[in-house]
Every structure is written in structure tokens, then in C-alpha cells.
mmCIF file of C-alpha atoms in Angstrom:
data_model
loop_
_atom_site.group_PDB
_atom_site.id
_atom_site.type_symbol
_atom_site.label_atom_id
_atom_site.label_comp_id
_atom_site.label_asym_id
_atom_site.label_seq_id
_atom_site.Cartn_x
_atom_site.Cartn_y
_atom_site.Cartn_z
ATOM 1 C CA UNK A 1 -104.355 -52.568 38.482
ATOM 2 C CA UNK A 2 -104.924 -49.918 41.138
ATOM 3 C CA UNK A 3 -104.386 -52.486 43.891
ATOM 4 C CA UNK A 4 -101.037 -53.473 42.383
ATOM 5 C CA UNK A 5 -100.044 -49.826 42.212
ATOM 6 C CA UNK A 6 -101.073 -49.337 45.853
ATOM 7 C CA UNK A 7 -99.009 -52.388 46.892
ATOM 8 C CA UNK A 8 -96.051 -51.036 44.957
ATOM 9 C CA UNK A 9 -96.361 -47.661 46.653
ATOM 10 C CA UNK A 10 -96.802 -49.353 50.012
ATOM 11 C CA UNK A 11 -93.677 -51.454 49.438
ATOM 12 C CA UNK A 12 -91.701 -48.402 48.420
ATOM 13 C CA UNK A 13 -92.910 -46.615 51.531
ATOM 14 C CA UNK A 14 -91.812 -49.489 53.757
ATOM 15 C CA UNK A 15 -88.374 -49.537 52.147
ATOM 16 C CA UNK A 16 -88.074 -45.776 52.561
ATOM 17 C CA UNK A 17 -89.097 -46.078 56.220
ATOM 18 C CA UNK A 18 -86.548 -48.819 56.843
ATOM 19 C CA UNK A 19 -83.844 -46.715 55.195
ATOM 20 C CA UNK A 20 -84.860 -43.755 57.357
ATOM 21 C CA UNK A 21 -84.587 -45.859 60.509
ATOM 22 C CA UNK A 22 -81.135 -47.062 59.458
ATOM 23 C CA UNK A 23 -80.075 -43.496 58.682
ATOM 24 C CA UNK A 24 -81.246 -42.231 62.086
ATOM 25 C CA UNK A 25 -79.549 -45.122 63.873
ATOM 26 C CA UNK A 26 -76.347 -44.447 61.975
ATOM 27 C CA UNK A 27 -76.464 -40.706 62.632
ATOM 28 C CA UNK A 28 -77.108 -41.091 66.358
ATOM 29 C CA UNK A 29 -74.460 -43.710 67.105
ATOM 30 C CA UNK A 30 -72.117 -42.744 69.929
ATOM 31 C CA UNK A 31 -69.221 -45.196 69.673
ATOM 32 C CA UNK A 32 -67.282 -42.642 67.595
ATOM 33 C CA UNK A 33 -67.880 -39.829 70.031
ATOM 34 C CA UNK A 34 -64.360 -38.384 69.907
ATOM 35 C CA UNK A 35 -62.741 -36.102 67.343
ATOM 36 C CA UNK A 36 -59.104 -36.781 66.523
ATOM 37 C CA UNK A 37 -57.637 -33.316 67.008
ATOM 38 C CA UNK A 38 -54.511 -31.749 68.478
ATOM 39 C CA UNK A 39 -55.689 -31.985 72.087
ATOM 40 C CA UNK A 40 -56.530 -35.668 71.701
ATOM 41 C CA UNK A 41 -53.166 -36.380 70.112
ATOM 42 C CA UNK A 42 -51.367 -34.632 72.982
ATOM 43 C CA UNK A 43 -53.049 -37.073 75.354
ATOM 44 C CA UNK A 44 -52.320 -40.056 73.102
ATOM 45 C CA UNK A 45 -48.658 -39.170 72.598
ATOM 46 C CA UNK A 46 -46.445 -40.242 69.736
ATOM 47 C CA UNK A 47 -45.159 -38.454 66.645
ATOM 48 C CA UNK A 48 -47.303 -36.731 64.032
ATOM 49 C CA UNK A 49 -46.595 -34.951 60.780
ATOM 50 C CA UNK A 50 -48.787 -33.018 58.359
ATOM 51 C CA UNK A 51 -48.889 -33.914 54.690
ATOM 52 C CA UNK A 52 -51.274 -32.500 52.055
ATOM 53 C CA UNK A 53 -53.996 -35.100 52.740
ATOM 54 C CA UNK A 54 -53.922 -34.774 56.549
ATOM 55 C CA UNK A 55 -52.018 -35.586 59.729
ATOM 56 C CA UNK A 56 -50.141 -38.894 59.940
ATOM 57 C CA UNK A 57 -49.259 -40.770 63.105
ATOM 58 C CA UNK A 58 -45.852 -42.434 62.731
ATOM 59 C CA UNK A 59 -42.775 -43.778 64.518
ATOM 60 C CA UNK A 60 -39.350 -43.515 62.930
ATOM 61 C CA UNK A 61 -36.262 -45.046 64.479
ATOM 62 C CA UNK A 62 -33.571 -43.264 62.505
ATOM 63 C CA UNK A 63 -30.479 -43.974 64.617
ATOM 64 C CA UNK A 64 -29.297 -47.115 62.835
ATOM 65 C CA UNK A 65 -26.804 -47.273 59.999
ATOM 66 C CA UNK A 66 -28.726 -49.710 57.810
ATOM 67 C CA UNK A 67 -31.223 -48.869 55.080
ATOM 68 C CA UNK A 68 -34.648 -47.423 55.823
ATOM 69 C CA UNK A 69 -37.288 -50.138 56.204
ATOM 70 C CA UNK A 70 -40.891 -48.966 55.803
ATOM 71 C CA UNK A 71 -43.587 -51.144 57.388
ATOM 72 C CA UNK A 72 -47.091 -50.824 55.907
ATOM 73 C CA UNK A 73 -49.962 -52.438 57.823
ATOM 74 C CA UNK A 74 -53.200 -53.917 56.484
ATOM 75 C CA UNK A 75 -56.933 -53.317 56.333
ATOM 76 C CA UNK A 76 -57.998 -52.668 59.927
ATOM 77 C CA UNK A 77 -55.201 -53.047 62.502
ATOM 78 C CA UNK A 78 -52.896 -49.999 62.541
ATOM 79 C CA UNK A 79 -49.141 -49.743 62.963
ATOM 80 C CA UNK A 80 -48.945 -51.314 66.422
ATOM 81 C CA UNK A 81 -49.343 -54.641 64.602
ATOM 82 C CA UNK A 82 -45.676 -54.192 63.651
ATOM 83 C CA UNK A 83 -44.436 -54.007 67.240
ATOM 84 C CA UNK A 84 -42.306 -57.193 67.298
ATOM 85 C CA UNK A 85 -40.974 -56.565 63.787
ATOM 86 C CA UNK A 86 -40.199 -52.891 64.445
ATOM 87 C CA UNK A 87 -38.274 -53.734 67.622
ATOM 88 C CA UNK A 88 -36.347 -56.604 66.005
ATOM 89 C CA UNK A 89 -35.258 -54.579 62.990
ATOM 90 C CA UNK A 90 -34.361 -51.598 65.158
ATOM 91 C CA UNK A 91 -32.238 -53.784 67.432
ATOM 92 C CA UNK A 92 -30.378 -55.073 64.382
ATOM 93 C CA UNK A 93 -29.270 -51.682 63.149
ATOM 94 C CA UNK A 94 -31.952 -50.867 60.603
ATOM 95 C CA UNK A 95 -33.678 -47.519 60.400
ATOM 96 C CA UNK A 96 -37.368 -48.370 60.646
ATOM 97 C CA UNK A 97 -40.519 -46.398 59.846
ATOM 98 C CA UNK A 98 -44.056 -47.482 60.692
ATOM 99 C CA UNK A 99 -47.193 -45.364 60.381
ATOM 100 C CA UNK A 100 -50.986 -45.478 60.441
ATOM 101 C CA UNK A 101 -52.740 -45.439 57.101
ATOM 102 C CA UNK A 102 -55.424 -42.766 56.826
ATOM 103 C CA UNK A 103 -58.647 -43.787 58.538
ATOM 104 C CA UNK A 104 -56.807 -46.055 60.971
ATOM 105 C CA UNK A 105 -54.989 -45.702 64.250
ATOM 106 C CA UNK A 106 -54.331 -42.070 65.118
ATOM 107 C CA UNK A 107 -53.894 -40.705 61.600
ATOM 108 C CA UNK A 108 -56.566 -38.413 60.180
ATOM 109 C CA UNK A 109 -59.781 -39.719 58.621
ATOM 110 C CA UNK A 110 -59.896 -37.449 55.543
ATOM 111 C CA UNK A 111 -62.703 -37.493 53.010
ATOM 112 C CA UNK A 112 -61.071 -39.894 50.548
ATOM 113 C CA UNK A 113 -62.260 -42.713 48.353
ATOM 114 C CA UNK A 114 -59.842 -45.012 50.228
ATOM 115 C CA UNK A 115 -58.525 -46.645 47.075
ATOM 116 C CA UNK A 116 -54.944 -47.814 46.479
ATOM 117 C CA UNK A 117 -53.984 -44.494 44.932
ATOM 118 C CA UNK A 118 -54.841 -42.758 48.219
ATOM 119 C CA UNK A 119 -52.516 -45.006 50.238
ATOM 120 C CA UNK A 120 -49.747 -44.728 47.646
ATOM 121 C CA UNK A 121 -50.058 -40.919 47.766
ATOM 122 C CA UNK A 122 -49.907 -41.004 51.578
ATOM 123 C CA UNK A 123 -46.732 -43.085 51.625
ATOM 124 C CA UNK A 124 -45.070 -40.927 48.987
ATOM 125 C CA UNK A 125 -45.956 -37.688 50.801
ATOM 126 C CA UNK A 126 -44.813 -39.128 54.138
ATOM 127 C CA UNK A 127 -41.375 -40.030 52.777
ATOM 128 C CA UNK A 128 -41.083 -36.527 51.337
ATOM 129 C CA UNK A 129 -42.159 -34.896 54.607
ATOM 130 C CA UNK A 130 -39.609 -36.941 56.579
ATOM 131 C CA UNK A 131 -36.934 -36.104 53.980
ATOM 132 C CA UNK A 132 -36.227 -39.758 53.234
ATOM 133 C CA UNK A 133 -34.664 -39.346 49.800
ATOM 134 C CA UNK A 134 -32.667 -42.548 49.312
ATOM 135 C CA UNK A 135 -34.261 -45.801 48.180
ATOM 136 C CA UNK A 136 -36.222 -47.671 50.816
ATOM 137 C CA UNK A 137 -37.040 -51.289 51.498
ATOM 138 C CA UNK A 138 -40.746 -51.961 51.884
ATOM 139 C CA UNK A 139 -42.518 -54.541 54.029
ATOM 140 C CA UNK A 140 -46.268 -54.848 53.430
ATOM 141 C CA UNK A 141 -48.748 -56.905 55.426
ATOM 142 C CA UNK A 142 -52.056 -58.054 53.895
ATOM 143 C CA UNK A 143 -53.608 -54.985 52.207
ATOM 144 C CA UNK A 144 -50.278 -53.301 52.894
ATOM 145 C CA UNK A 145 -48.722 -55.800 50.476
ATOM 146 C CA UNK A 146 -50.939 -54.423 47.730
ATOM 147 C CA UNK A 147 -50.070 -50.870 48.801
ATOM 148 C CA UNK A 148 -46.292 -51.401 48.593
ATOM 149 C CA UNK A 149 -46.679 -53.233 45.272
ATOM 150 C CA UNK A 150 -48.680 -50.362 43.770
ATOM 151 C CA UNK A 151 -46.154 -47.905 45.225
ATOM 152 C CA UNK A 152 -43.235 -49.779 43.662
ATOM 153 C CA UNK A 153 -44.898 -49.776 40.263
ATOM 154 C CA UNK A 154 -45.558 -46.046 40.560
ATOM 155 C CA UNK A 155 -42.126 -45.110 41.951
ATOM 156 C CA UNK A 156 -39.699 -47.915 41.052
ATOM 157 C CA UNK A 157 -36.706 -45.631 41.521
ATOM 158 C CA UNK A 158 -37.561 -45.215 45.207
ATOM 159 C CA UNK A 159 -37.683 -48.924 46.127
ATOM 160 C CA UNK A 160 -34.752 -51.291 46.554
ATOM 161 C CA UNK A 161 -36.595 -54.470 47.586
ATOM 162 C CA UNK A 162 -39.905 -55.694 48.991
ATOM 163 C CA UNK A 163 -41.043 -58.208 51.575
ATOM 164 C CA UNK A 164 -44.695 -59.238 51.325
ATOM 165 C CA UNK A 165 -46.405 -60.857 54.303
ATOM 166 C CA UNK A 166 -49.693 -62.580 53.408
ATOM 167 C CA UNK A 167 -50.333 -59.928 50.738
ATOM 168 C CA UNK A 168 -53.767 -59.117 49.382
ATOM 169 C CA UNK A 169 -53.709 -60.353 45.791
ATOM 170 C CA UNK A 170 -57.374 -61.193 45.164
ATOM 171 C CA UNK A 171 -60.193 -60.090 47.427
ATOM 172 C CA UNK A 172 -61.921 -63.239 48.721
ATOM 173 C CA UNK A 173 -65.517 -63.687 47.578
ATOM 174 C CA UNK A 174 -67.610 -63.409 50.746
ATOM 175 C CA UNK A 175 -71.356 -63.264 50.001
ATOM 176 C CA UNK A 176 -72.135 -62.357 53.610
ATOM 177 C CA UNK A 177 -70.511 -58.958 52.975
ATOM 178 C CA UNK A 178 -72.825 -58.044 50.098
ATOM 179 C CA UNK A 179 -75.251 -56.075 52.328
ATOM 180 C CA UNK A 180 -72.361 -53.745 53.195
ATOM 181 C CA UNK A 181 -72.370 -52.583 49.593
ATOM 182 C CA UNK A 182 -75.909 -51.180 49.911
ATOM 183 C CA UNK A 183 -76.035 -47.430 50.705
ATOM 184 C CA UNK A 184 -77.435 -46.546 54.152
ATOM 185 C CA UNK A 185 -78.043 -50.194 55.075
ATOM 186 C CA UNK A 186 -74.346 -50.938 54.649
ATOM 187 C CA UNK A 187 -73.387 -47.958 56.797
ATOM 188 C CA UNK A 188 -75.633 -49.185 59.581
ATOM 189 C CA UNK A 189 -74.384 -52.758 59.294
ATOM 190 C CA UNK A 190 -70.800 -51.532 59.437
ATOM 191 C CA UNK A 191 -71.608 -49.851 62.756
ATOM 192 C CA UNK A 192 -73.458 -52.707 64.375
ATOM 193 C CA UNK A 193 -71.750 -55.750 62.820
ATOM 194 C CA UNK A 194 -68.514 -55.129 60.930
ATOM 195 C CA UNK A 195 -66.597 -53.053 63.483
ATOM 196 C CA UNK A 196 -67.730 -55.195 66.469
ATOM 197 C CA UNK A 197 -66.618 -58.269 64.485
ATOM 198 C CA UNK A 198 -63.201 -56.713 63.929
ATOM 199 C CA UNK A 199 -62.950 -56.083 67.674
ATOM 200 C CA UNK A 200 -63.543 -59.790 68.316
ATOM 201 C CA UNK A 201 -61.526 -60.941 65.317
ATOM 202 C CA UNK A 202 -58.427 -62.421 66.937
ATOM 203 C CA UNK A 203 -59.455 -66.015 66.219
ATOM 204 C CA UNK A 204 -59.586 -65.246 62.491
ATOM 205 C CA UNK A 205 -56.296 -63.357 62.519
ATOM 206 C CA UNK A 206 -53.990 -65.825 64.259
ATOM 207 C CA UNK A 207 -53.557 -69.576 64.516
ATOM 208 C CA UNK A 208 -53.232 -69.435 68.307
ATOM 209 C CA UNK A 209 -55.306 -66.619 69.931
ATOM 210 C CA UNK A 210 -53.144 -66.779 73.070
ATOM 211 C CA UNK A 211 -50.355 -65.118 71.088
ATOM 212 C CA UNK A 212 -52.447 -61.936 70.909
ATOM 213 C CA UNK A 213 -54.379 -61.887 74.228
ATOM 214 C CA UNK A 214 -54.973 -58.117 74.255
ATOM 215 C CA UNK A 215 -56.379 -57.925 70.721
ATOM 216 C CA UNK A 216 -59.579 -56.087 71.646
ATOM 217 C CA UNK A 217 -57.898 -53.716 74.101
ATOM 218 C CA UNK A 218 -55.371 -52.699 71.474
ATOM 219 C CA UNK A 219 -57.889 -52.342 68.631
ATOM 220 C CA UNK A 220 -60.616 -50.425 70.493
ATOM 221 C CA UNK A 221 -59.030 -46.955 70.918
ATOM 222 C CA UNK A 222 -58.935 -46.126 67.200
ATOM 223 C CA UNK A 223 -62.613 -47.051 66.799
ATOM 224 C CA UNK A 224 -63.659 -44.271 69.200
ATOM 225 C CA UNK A 225 -62.669 -41.505 66.805
ATOM 226 C CA UNK A 226 -65.093 -40.216 64.204
ATOM 227 C CA UNK A 227 -64.410 -41.490 60.713
ATOM 228 C CA UNK A 228 -62.989 -44.947 61.463
ATOM 229 C CA UNK A 229 -66.085 -46.889 60.404
ATOM 230 C CA UNK A 230 -66.497 -44.716 57.317
ATOM 231 C CA UNK A 231 -62.901 -45.376 56.262
ATOM 232 C CA UNK A 232 -63.093 -49.115 56.903
ATOM 233 C CA UNK A 233 -66.412 -49.433 55.075
ATOM 234 C CA UNK A 234 -65.252 -47.375 52.097
ATOM 235 C CA UNK A 235 -62.137 -49.520 51.851
ATOM 236 C CA UNK A 236 -64.214 -52.716 51.963
ATOM 237 C CA UNK A 237 -66.451 -51.376 49.215
ATOM 238 C CA UNK A 238 -63.499 -50.360 47.054
ATOM 239 C CA UNK A 239 -61.728 -53.693 47.500
ATOM 240 C CA UNK A 240 -64.738 -55.867 46.674
ATOM 241 C CA UNK A 241 -64.081 -57.955 43.578
ATOM 242 C CA UNK A 242 -60.558 -56.600 43.101
ATOM 243 C CA UNK A 243 -57.821 -58.735 41.597
ATOM 244 C CA UNK A 244 -54.387 -57.112 41.840
ATOM 245 C CA UNK A 245 -52.517 -59.980 40.161
ATOM 246 C CA UNK A 246 -51.453 -57.779 37.250
ATOM 247 C CA UNK A 247 -49.901 -55.284 39.672
ATOM 248 C CA UNK A 248 -47.806 -58.033 41.256
ATOM 249 C CA UNK A 249 -46.732 -59.266 37.808
ATOM 250 C CA UNK A 250 -45.680 -55.745 36.836
ATOM 251 C CA UNK A 251 -43.720 -55.429 40.060
ATOM 252 C CA UNK A 252 -42.006 -58.796 39.493
ATOM 253 C CA UNK A 253 -41.044 -57.693 35.988
ATOM 254 C CA UNK A 254 -38.998 -54.910 37.589
ATOM 255 C CA UNK A 255 -36.698 -57.701 38.847
ATOM 256 C CA UNK A 256 -36.269 -56.262 42.309
ATOM 257 C CA UNK A 257 -35.547 -58.695 45.152
ATOM 258 C CA UNK A 258 -38.876 -59.928 46.551
ATOM 259 C CA UNK A 259 -39.615 -61.948 49.665
ATOM 260 C CA UNK A 260 -42.922 -63.699 50.309
ATOM 261 C CA UNK A 261 -43.918 -64.825 53.819
ATOM 262 C CA UNK A 262 -47.223 -66.585 54.428
ATOM 263 C CA UNK A 263 -48.841 -68.441 57.335
ATOM 264 C CA UNK A 264 -49.930 -71.903 56.250
ATOM 265 C CA UNK A 265 -53.122 -71.647 58.338
ATOM 266 C CA UNK A 266 -54.234 -68.196 57.178
ATOM 267 C CA UNK A 267 -58.033 -67.792 57.486
ATOM 268 C CA UNK A 268 -58.116 -64.235 56.153
ATOM 269 C CA UNK A 269 -56.312 -64.556 52.829
ATOM 270 C CA UNK A 270 -55.820 -68.098 51.532
ATOM 271 C CA UNK A 271 -52.304 -69.499 51.761
ATOM 272 C CA UNK A 272 -52.817 -71.011 48.297
ATOM 273 C CA UNK A 273 -52.741 -67.497 46.800
ATOM 274 C CA UNK A 274 -48.961 -67.559 47.161
ATOM 275 C CA UNK A 275 -48.903 -69.528 43.889
ATOM 276 C CA UNK A 276 -50.068 -66.438 41.982
ATOM 277 C CA UNK A 277 -46.655 -64.940 42.720
ATOM 278 C CA UNK A 278 -44.446 -68.026 42.814
ATOM 279 C CA UNK A 279 -45.884 -69.509 39.603
ATOM 280 C CA UNK A 280 -45.368 -66.263 37.695
ATOM 281 C CA UNK A 281 -41.807 -65.973 38.967
ATOM 282 C CA UNK A 282 -41.034 -69.536 37.824
ATOM 283 C CA UNK A 283 -42.242 -69.056 34.233
ATOM 284 C CA UNK A 284 -39.664 -69.657 31.495
ATOM 285 C CA UNK A 285 -37.791 -66.480 30.737
ATOM 286 C CA UNK A 286 -38.936 -64.785 33.975
ATOM 287 C CA UNK A 287 -35.889 -63.589 35.919
ATOM 288 C CA UNK A 288 -37.700 -62.540 39.096
ATOM 289 C CA UNK A 289 -36.548 -64.532 42.132
ATOM 290 C CA UNK A 290 -38.792 -65.078 45.147
ATOM 291 C CA UNK A 291 -37.518 -65.757 48.641
ATOM 292 C CA UNK A 292 -40.593 -67.748 49.733
ATOM 293 C CA UNK A 293 -40.972 -68.515 53.446
ATOM 294 C CA UNK A 294 -44.057 -70.568 54.422
ATOM 295 C CA UNK A 295 -44.704 -70.394 58.173
ATOM 296 C CA UNK A 296 -46.307 -73.480 59.755
ATOM 297 C CA UNK A 297 -48.870 -73.203 62.559
ATOM 298 C CA UNK A 298 -49.477 -69.569 61.708
ATOM 299 C CA UNK A 299 -52.482 -67.517 60.639
ATOM 300 C CA UNK A 300 -52.648 -64.119 58.981
ATOM 301 C CA UNK A 301 -50.051 -62.491 61.256
ATOM 302 C CA UNK A 302 -47.000 -64.778 61.125
ATOM 303 C CA UNK A 303 -44.681 -61.968 62.194
ATOM 304 C CA UNK A 304 -46.673 -61.650 65.439
ATOM 305 C CA UNK A 305 -47.158 -65.350 66.132
ATOM 306 C CA UNK A 306 -43.570 -66.321 65.278
ATOM 307 C CA UNK A 307 -41.573 -63.100 65.751
ATOM 308 C CA UNK A 308 -38.161 -64.771 66.004
ATOM 309 C CA UNK A 309 -38.640 -66.926 62.909
ATOM 310 C CA UNK A 310 -40.058 -64.130 60.766
ATOM 311 C CA UNK A 311 -37.672 -61.554 62.208
ATOM 312 C CA UNK A 312 -34.711 -63.723 61.247
ATOM 313 C CA UNK A 313 -36.124 -64.195 57.729
ATOM 314 C CA UNK A 314 -36.593 -60.440 57.312
ATOM 315 C CA UNK A 315 -33.086 -59.634 58.529
ATOM 316 C CA UNK A 316 -31.556 -62.168 56.135
ATOM 317 C CA UNK A 317 -33.474 -60.636 53.248
ATOM 318 C CA UNK A 318 -33.293 -56.943 54.112
ATOM 319 C CA UNK A 319 -29.712 -56.665 55.365
ATOM 320 C CA UNK A 320 -27.588 -54.835 52.805
ATOM 321 C CA UNK A 321 -24.868 -56.841 51.113
ATOM 322 C CA UNK A 322 -21.440 -56.246 52.512
#
């Protein structure tokens, strides 16, 4: 009996030692050596605005005469992912807003839970701070699709229509991510595996990697600022096992115009998930109409891989009726 107790204590000691090693390794990492403050932002350039939760990096082209289009990015790649879409919509007379979600890009990394409510609150506060009072049209990519859907359900009076590009509906079940859920160990793994994988992740994001040749160069800068890994990891933990189908159904019941764009070769979120939305919209008695645009030879970023095709689809859907 004593020997069993000694083995148990020994095992507990080993686990504690391993956890201590992970904690020290995590605490002494140097890849987030910079603090995102005013002096850093002056060197980075761009526009910033303070809202109650922190400072937001944004770009707003307000010179057009069309409605305001708000572009909301996804899990890890910040607002530069909208570059071709932003430029196309701007050139076609729309007023266009893109911004970095908290924890990403050059927005603050506040101490949040990084749940949907946090992103909804950020978007709402940003519109207030920029004095955008009329209804907006929302375009959400991946996790951003879930954000704009939650936002529409919370503030239906503020939204005219939505375009969803490969939206997060159900978090894919990926057993290899389970260790990230473990305190301390998960933090260390996020440092040494998750973020480096995101840096090299172009092949999972697009059908043809040559369409995004500077993926790593563009993604790297935001990872140098303290708080990025924490935000990404917290988001991953909060999203695990989530199914937002009910939120999409609620949004469809509002009977606002909805567009759905999805790359047929998406490796990040399965193309087949589009049926969650299209099947619900086609139910007897359901008056929601979906402008569904499947994009062949495209991965998770169809707007980047096929900017002319997707840009044309967005303009057709978002342009106000004469």
C-alpha cells in the first residue's frame, strides 16, 4: 500500500515538474517581445480609435455614396485579408469599413474571454465611435460570419443585409487540438505549435497557394505583439464544440437578404456545411431567400483566390436598389 502511495506521489511530482517546465518555457518566450502601444502604432501607421474595450485598428473609406459595408474577418488573419474586396467595393462607390478584431492585427489585446459577445460588443462600439448611425450591410468571413450573424440577431434594426463567406457554423471536431484545452500545457503548445502552424498555413487556407505567396510575411507582424497567442488560444478554447446553427436560423427568420459564398475545396470549414443554411431556407413556410454562390477551385478564401468573381457577386448583392 505504501509503495502504491509513493508511486502516486512520484507521478504527481513528475506531472507538477512537467507543468513547471511548460510554465517557465511559456513565460520566457520572446516571439511576442513587443508591446502594442502608441509609439508602435505611430511606426505602423493606419487609423485607430478608442472604444470602451480598447483601441481598434481600422480603415474606413467614407467617400462613396453607397451604403456602408462592414467587413469582418475570421479567426486568425486580420483585416488585410479583405484587401481585394475592400478595393473592389470602394472602386464601385460603396463606403467600406474593415477593422481588426481584438487580439488580432494591430488592435488591442484586452483581457477578454474572446467569446462571440466580445466581438459583437466591439463591432457595436466601433460603429458608435465612428458615428455610423444608418443601417449597414455586413460581410463576414469564416468566424466573422458567426460574428455578423450574432450581431444581426442582437441588433436587427442596424443591419440591412448580410453576405457570409465560408461562415463558421459548427466547429470541426479535431482531436489533435484537444491538448490545447489543457491549462499550462495548452499555452505552451499554442506558442510552439499552433501559432507557427498558422504562419505556415497558406496551403490549408487556399486551393492554390500561389495566389497568396506572401502569406507568412503578412501574418508575422501581428504575432510579435504581446497577447496575440493568448487571444488566439482563448478563442480556440471558446469555440471548441460550438454549434451556431440556431443563431443562423434565428437570423434567417428575420427575413433579411442573405448571400452565401463558399469555396468548393475548403479545407478549413467543410463546403458541405452550406446545407445547414440552404436547407433551412428551403423548408416549407420559410420565406428566407439565399443567394448561394459556390466557387469552384477555391479554398477557404474565395474572395482572395477569385477576387473578380466574388467581387462581382458581392456588388450584385450589396448594391442598393435603384
